[in-house]
Amino acid sequence: MKILVFDIGGTAIKYGICKNGHLEETKEYPTEAFRGGTHILNTICRLSEQYLPFDAIGISTAGQVNPDEGSIIYANSNIPDYTGTQFKKILQKLFHVPVAVENDVNSAALGEAVFGAGKGKNSFLCLTYGTGVGGAIIENKQVYHGSSFSAGEFGAIITHAEEKLSGTDPFDGCYERYASATALVKMVSTVDSSLTNGRQIFASLKRLEINEVINKWIDEIVLGLATLIHIFNPSCIVLGGGIMVQPYILERIHTRIPQMVMSSFTHVQISNAKLGNSAGLMGAYYLASQKL
């Protein structure tokens, strides 16, 4: 079973062949997102032709996705005219194979659920911490999409009600404003403006004033996690995003969570993602394989 998989991001398109749950080769190609949705679709078609024959295509992509139609139902201005792009319709017509299309966070979560940190767990949440906070809900190896394919917007959890009530932006007072990697950099900048990324900040962990800011930021992360634990009662939560490679974060979360949730919820396993940059590709592979 030879499945061609793609992971479409704003900067690069990762792609390759996956057989029997193993990525055999992966490459990258510039997305050139500024050229818009039609350009990206044409790029996917052109790259696919190089791998003929194959049995199916799996696509993980930025933007909100209707997985039934295999189309983009919403994308912001980072990729102009991406909304409405019909991957499944066009690719199935060209290559006469099943095509699966899913949002990139959902795909990465599914990859972790089936092949990575969530393997063997039925009820599984995934959160990614970067510019914002992304999320996905997996139940029995299925993505929960909600009524309009938009479930898992964990970054919109209200954690600071006073800011929400007085704000005008949909994310005022919300989780990602306080728990994202962007939020950490902003918080640290009030103490030391020379520290402009996570690597620099954690290199200064032993500085008392920086340590205090980091701990405050991790408590913001824990606030959101405690809410999700009580709502979903998951067996496993996987944390992704480049900032999460810092061991101190997970150690602190493990200390704080039991203090923040009811004792009947403390069994939840919280771990880092294992698949790295291949998570989206593996999720796309799994979805495509289910169509065969």
Coordinates of C-alpha atoms in Angstrom, one line a residue:
M1 CA 0.0 0.0 0.0
K2 CA 1.8 3.1 -1.3
I3 CA 0.3 6.4 0.0
L4 CA 1.4 9.8 -1.0
V5 CA 1.2 12.3 1.8
F6 CA 1.5 16.1 2.1
D7 CA 1.7 18.6 4.9
I8 CA 1.0 22.1 3.7
G9 CA 2.2 24.9 5.8
G10 CA 2.6 28.6 5.3
T11 CA 6.4 28.3 4.5
A12 CA 6.9 24.8 3.1
I13 CA 5.1 21.8 1.8
K14 CA 6.4 18.5 3.3
Y15 CA 5.7 15.4 1.3
G16 CA 6.7 11.8 0.7
I17 CA 5.7 8.2 0.4
C18 CA 4.4 6.2 3.4
K19 CA 4.1 2.4 3.3
N20 CA 2.7 0.2 6.1
G21 CA 3.0 3.0 8.7
H22 CA 6.5 4.0 7.8
L23 CA 7.7 7.2 6.0
E24 CA 10.1 6.0 3.3
E25 CA 11.2 9.4 2.1
T26 CA 10.3 13.0 2.7
K27 CA 11.1 16.2 0.9
E28 CA 10.2 19.9 1.2
Y29 CA 9.0 22.3 -1.4
P30 CA 8.4 26.1 -0.9
T31 CA 4.7 26.8 -0.4
E32 CA 5.0 30.4 -1.8
A33 CA 1.7 31.0 0.0
F34 CA 1.6 34.6 -1.3
R35 CA 0.7 33.2 -4.7
G36 CA -2.5 31.8 -3.4
G37 CA -4.7 28.7 -3.3
T38 CA -4.6 27.9 -7.0
H39 CA -0.8 27.9 -7.0
I40 CA -0.7 25.5 -4.0
L41 CA -3.2 23.1 -5.6
N42 CA -1.2 23.2 -8.9
T43 CA 2.0 22.5 -6.9
I44 CA 0.4 19.4 -5.2
C45 CA -0.8 18.1 -8.6
R46 CA 2.7 18.6 -10.1
L47 CA 4.5 16.9 -7.2
S48 CA 2.0 14.0 -7.2
E49 CA 2.8 13.2 -10.8
Q50 CA 6.4 12.4 -9.8
Y51 CA 5.2 9.6 -7.6
L52 CA 2.9 7.7 -9.9
P53 CA 1.6 5.1 -9.3
F54 CA 0.2 5.3 -5.7
D55 CA -2.9 3.9 -4.0
A56 CA -4.1 7.1 -2.2
I57 CA -3.3 10.7 -1.2
G58 CA -3.4 12.1 2.3
I59 CA -3.2 15.9 2.8
S60 CA -2.6 17.8 6.1
T61 CA -3.1 21.5 5.6
A62 CA -3.4 24.9 7.2
G63 CA -6.9 26.3 7.3
Q64 CA -10.3 25.0 8.3
V65 CA -11.2 21.9 6.4
N66 CA -14.4 20.1 5.4
P67 CA -13.0 16.6 5.4
D68 CA -16.1 15.1 3.8
E69 CA -15.7 17.3 0.7
G70 CA -11.9 17.6 1.1
S71 CA -12.0 21.3 0.7
I72 CA -10.8 24.4 2.5
I73 CA -13.8 26.2 4.1
Y74 CA -11.8 29.0 5.7
A75 CA -8.2 30.3 5.6
N76 CA -6.8 33.7 6.7
S77 CA -4.8 36.2 4.7
N78 CA -1.6 34.2 5.1
I79 CA -2.7 32.2 2.1
P80 CA -4.7 34.4 -0.2
D81 CA -7.7 32.8 -2.0
Y82 CA -7.2 29.5 -0.2
T83 CA -10.8 29.3 1.0
G84 CA -12.8 27.1 -1.4
T85 CA -9.8 25.1 -2.7
Q86 CA -11.1 21.7 -3.8
F87 CA -8.3 19.3 -3.2
K88 CA -10.3 16.1 -3.1
K89 CA -12.4 16.8 -6.1
I90 CA -9.5 17.8 -8.4
L91 CA -7.0 15.2 -7.2
Q92 CA -9.5 12.3 -7.4
K93 CA -10.4 13.4 -10.9
L94 CA -6.7 13.5 -12.0
F95 CA -5.3 10.4 -10.3
H96 CA -8.4 8.2 -9.7
V97 CA -7.4 7.3 -6.1
P98 CA -9.0 8.1 -2.8
V99 CA -8.0 11.4 -1.3
A100 CA -8.2 12.4 2.4
V101 CA -7.9 16.0 3.5
E102 CA -7.7 17.3 7.1
N103 CA -6.6 20.4 9.1
D104 CA -3.0 20.3 10.1
V105 CA -3.5 20.3 13.8
N106 CA -6.1 17.6 13.6
S107 CA -3.8 15.6 11.3
A108 CA -0.8 16.0 13.7
A109 CA -3.0 14.9 16.7
L110 CA -4.3 11.9 14.8
G111 CA -0.7 11.0 13.9
E112 CA 0.3 11.2 17.6
A113 CA -2.8 9.2 18.6
V114 CA -2.2 6.3 16.2
F115 CA 1.6 6.2 16.0
G116 CA 3.1 8.5 18.7
A117 CA 2.6 9.7 22.2
G118 CA -1.1 8.9 22.3
K119 CA -0.8 5.3 20.9
G120 CA -3.2 3.0 22.7
K121 CA -5.2 5.8 24.3
N122 CA -8.9 6.1 23.4
S123 CA -9.6 9.6 24.7
F124 CA -6.9 12.0 23.6
L125 CA -6.4 15.8 23.4
C126 CA -3.6 17.6 21.6
L127 CA -2.5 21.2 22.1
T128 CA 0.2 23.0 20.2
Y129 CA 1.9 26.1 21.6
G130 CA 3.4 28.5 19.2
T131 CA 2.3 31.9 17.7
G132 CA -1.1 30.9 19.1
V133 CA -2.6 27.8 20.7
G134 CA -4.1 25.1 18.5
G135 CA -6.0 22.1 19.6
A136 CA -7.6 18.8 18.5
I137 CA -9.9 16.2 20.0
I138 CA -9.5 12.6 19.2
E139 CA -11.9 9.8 20.3
N140 CA -11.3 6.2 19.3
K141 CA -8.9 7.3 16.5
Q142 CA -11.5 9.7 15.1
V143 CA -11.3 13.5 15.0
Y144 CA -14.2 15.3 16.6
H145 CA -15.0 18.1 14.3
G146 CA -18.0 19.8 15.8
S147 CA -21.0 21.2 13.9
S148 CA -19.0 23.2 11.4
F149 CA -15.6 21.4 11.4
S150 CA -14.1 24.0 13.8
A151 CA -13.9 22.1 17.1
G152 CA -10.7 22.2 19.2
E153 CA -10.2 26.0 19.3
F154 CA -8.6 25.7 22.7
G155 CA -6.9 29.0 22.3
A156 CA -10.3 30.7 22.7
I157 CA -10.9 29.3 26.3
I158 CA -11.6 32.3 28.5
T159 CA -9.0 32.5 31.3
H160 CA -9.2 36.2 32.1
A161 CA -12.8 37.2 32.2
E162 CA -12.2 40.8 33.0
E163 CA -10.1 41.2 29.8
K164 CA -12.8 39.4 27.8
L165 CA -15.6 41.5 29.1
S166 CA -13.8 44.8 28.4
G167 CA -12.2 43.7 25.1
T168 CA -13.3 44.0 21.5
D169 CA -11.2 41.2 19.8
P170 CA -12.5 37.6 19.9
F171 CA -9.3 36.5 21.6
D172 CA -9.2 39.2 24.3
G173 CA -9.0 37.5 27.7
C174 CA -8.4 34.1 26.0
Y175 CA -5.9 31.3 26.6
E176 CA -3.6 31.9 23.7
R177 CA -3.0 35.5 24.7
Y178 CA -1.4 34.2 27.9
A179 CA -0.2 30.7 27.3
S180 CA 1.3 30.8 23.8
A181 CA 5.0 31.0 23.1
T182 CA 4.3 34.5 21.8
A183 CA 2.8 35.3 25.2
L184 CA 5.9 34.1 27.0
V185 CA 8.2 36.3 24.9
K186 CA 5.9 39.3 25.5
M187 CA 5.9 38.6 29.3
V188 CA 9.7 38.2 29.5
S189 CA 10.2 41.4 27.4
T190 CA 9.0 43.5 30.4
V191 CA 12.0 42.1 32.4
D192 CA 14.7 41.7 29.7
S193 CA 13.9 42.9 26.2
S194 CA 17.0 41.2 24.8
L195 CA 15.5 37.8 25.2
T196 CA 13.4 37.4 22.0
N197 CA 12.7 33.6 21.7
G198 CA 12.1 30.5 23.7
R199 CA 15.6 29.2 23.4
Q200 CA 17.2 32.4 24.8
I201 CA 14.6 32.6 27.6
F202 CA 15.1 29.1 28.9
A203 CA 18.9 29.5 28.7
S204 CA 18.3 32.2 31.3
L205 CA 16.1 29.9 33.5
K206 CA 18.3 30.2 36.5
R207 CA 17.9 34.0 36.7
L208 CA 15.4 34.5 39.5
E209 CA 13.4 37.2 37.7
I210 CA 13.2 35.1 34.4
N211 CA 12.3 32.0 36.4
E212 CA 9.4 33.8 38.0
V213 CA 8.0 34.9 34.7
I214 CA 8.4 31.4 33.2
N215 CA 6.5 29.9 36.2
K216 CA 3.7 32.5 35.8
W217 CA 3.5 31.6 32.1
I218 CA 3.4 27.8 32.9
D219 CA 0.5 28.5 35.4
E220 CA -1.4 30.1 32.5
I221 CA -0.8 26.9 30.5
V222 CA -2.1 24.8 33.5
L223 CA -5.3 26.9 33.8
G224 CA -6.3 25.9 30.3
L225 CA -5.3 22.3 30.8
A226 CA -7.2 22.0 34.0
T227 CA -10.4 23.3 32.3
L228 CA -10.0 20.8 29.4
I229 CA -9.3 17.9 31.8
H230 CA -12.5 18.6 33.7
I231 CA -14.6 18.9 30.5
F232 CA -13.2 16.0 28.5
N233 CA -11.9 13.6 31.1
P234 CA -9.2 12.4 28.7
S235 CA -6.8 9.6 29.3
C236 CA -4.0 11.5 27.6
I237 CA -3.0 15.0 26.6
V238 CA -0.1 15.6 24.2
L239 CA 1.6 18.9 24.1
G240 CA 3.3 20.1 20.9
G241 CA 5.1 23.1 19.5
G242 CA 8.8 23.9 19.5
I243 CA 8.7 25.5 23.0
M244 CA 7.7 22.2 24.5
V245 CA 11.1 20.6 24.0
Q246 CA 12.1 22.4 27.2
P247 CA 12.0 19.7 30.0
Y248 CA 11.3 22.3 32.7
I249 CA 7.8 23.0 31.3
L250 CA 6.5 19.5 31.5
E251 CA 8.1 19.0 34.9
R252 CA 6.3 22.1 36.2
I253 CA 3.0 21.1 34.6
H254 CA 3.2 17.7 36.3
T255 CA 3.7 19.4 39.7
R256 CA 0.9 22.0 39.2
I257 CA -1.9 19.9 37.6
P258 CA -2.6 17.7 40.7
Q259 CA -3.1 21.0 42.6
M260 CA -5.6 22.3 40.1
V261 CA -7.9 19.4 39.3
M262 CA -10.2 17.1 41.3
S263 CA -8.5 14.0 42.6
S264 CA -10.7 11.8 40.3
F265 CA -9.0 13.5 37.3
T266 CA -5.4 13.2 38.2
H267 CA -4.9 9.9 36.2
V268 CA -4.6 11.9 33.0
Q269 CA -1.2 11.4 31.3
I270 CA 0.4 14.6 30.0
S271 CA 3.3 14.2 27.7
N272 CA 5.2 15.8 24.9
A273 CA 4.6 15.0 21.2
K274 CA 6.9 12.3 19.9
L275 CA 6.6 12.5 16.1
G276 CA 7.9 16.0 15.6
N277 CA 7.6 17.4 12.1
S278 CA 6.3 14.0 10.7
A279 CA 3.1 14.0 12.9
G280 CA 0.9 15.7 10.2
L281 CA 2.2 13.4 7.5
M282 CA 1.5 10.4 9.6
G283 CA -2.0 11.6 10.4
A284 CA -2.7 12.2 6.7
Y285 CA -1.4 8.7 6.0
Y286 CA -3.7 7.1 8.5
L287 CA -6.8 9.0 7.1
A288 CA -5.9 8.0 3.6
S289 CA -5.3 4.4 4.6
Q290 CA -8.8 4.2 6.0
K291 CA -10.2 5.0 2.6
L292 CA -8.7 1.9 1.1

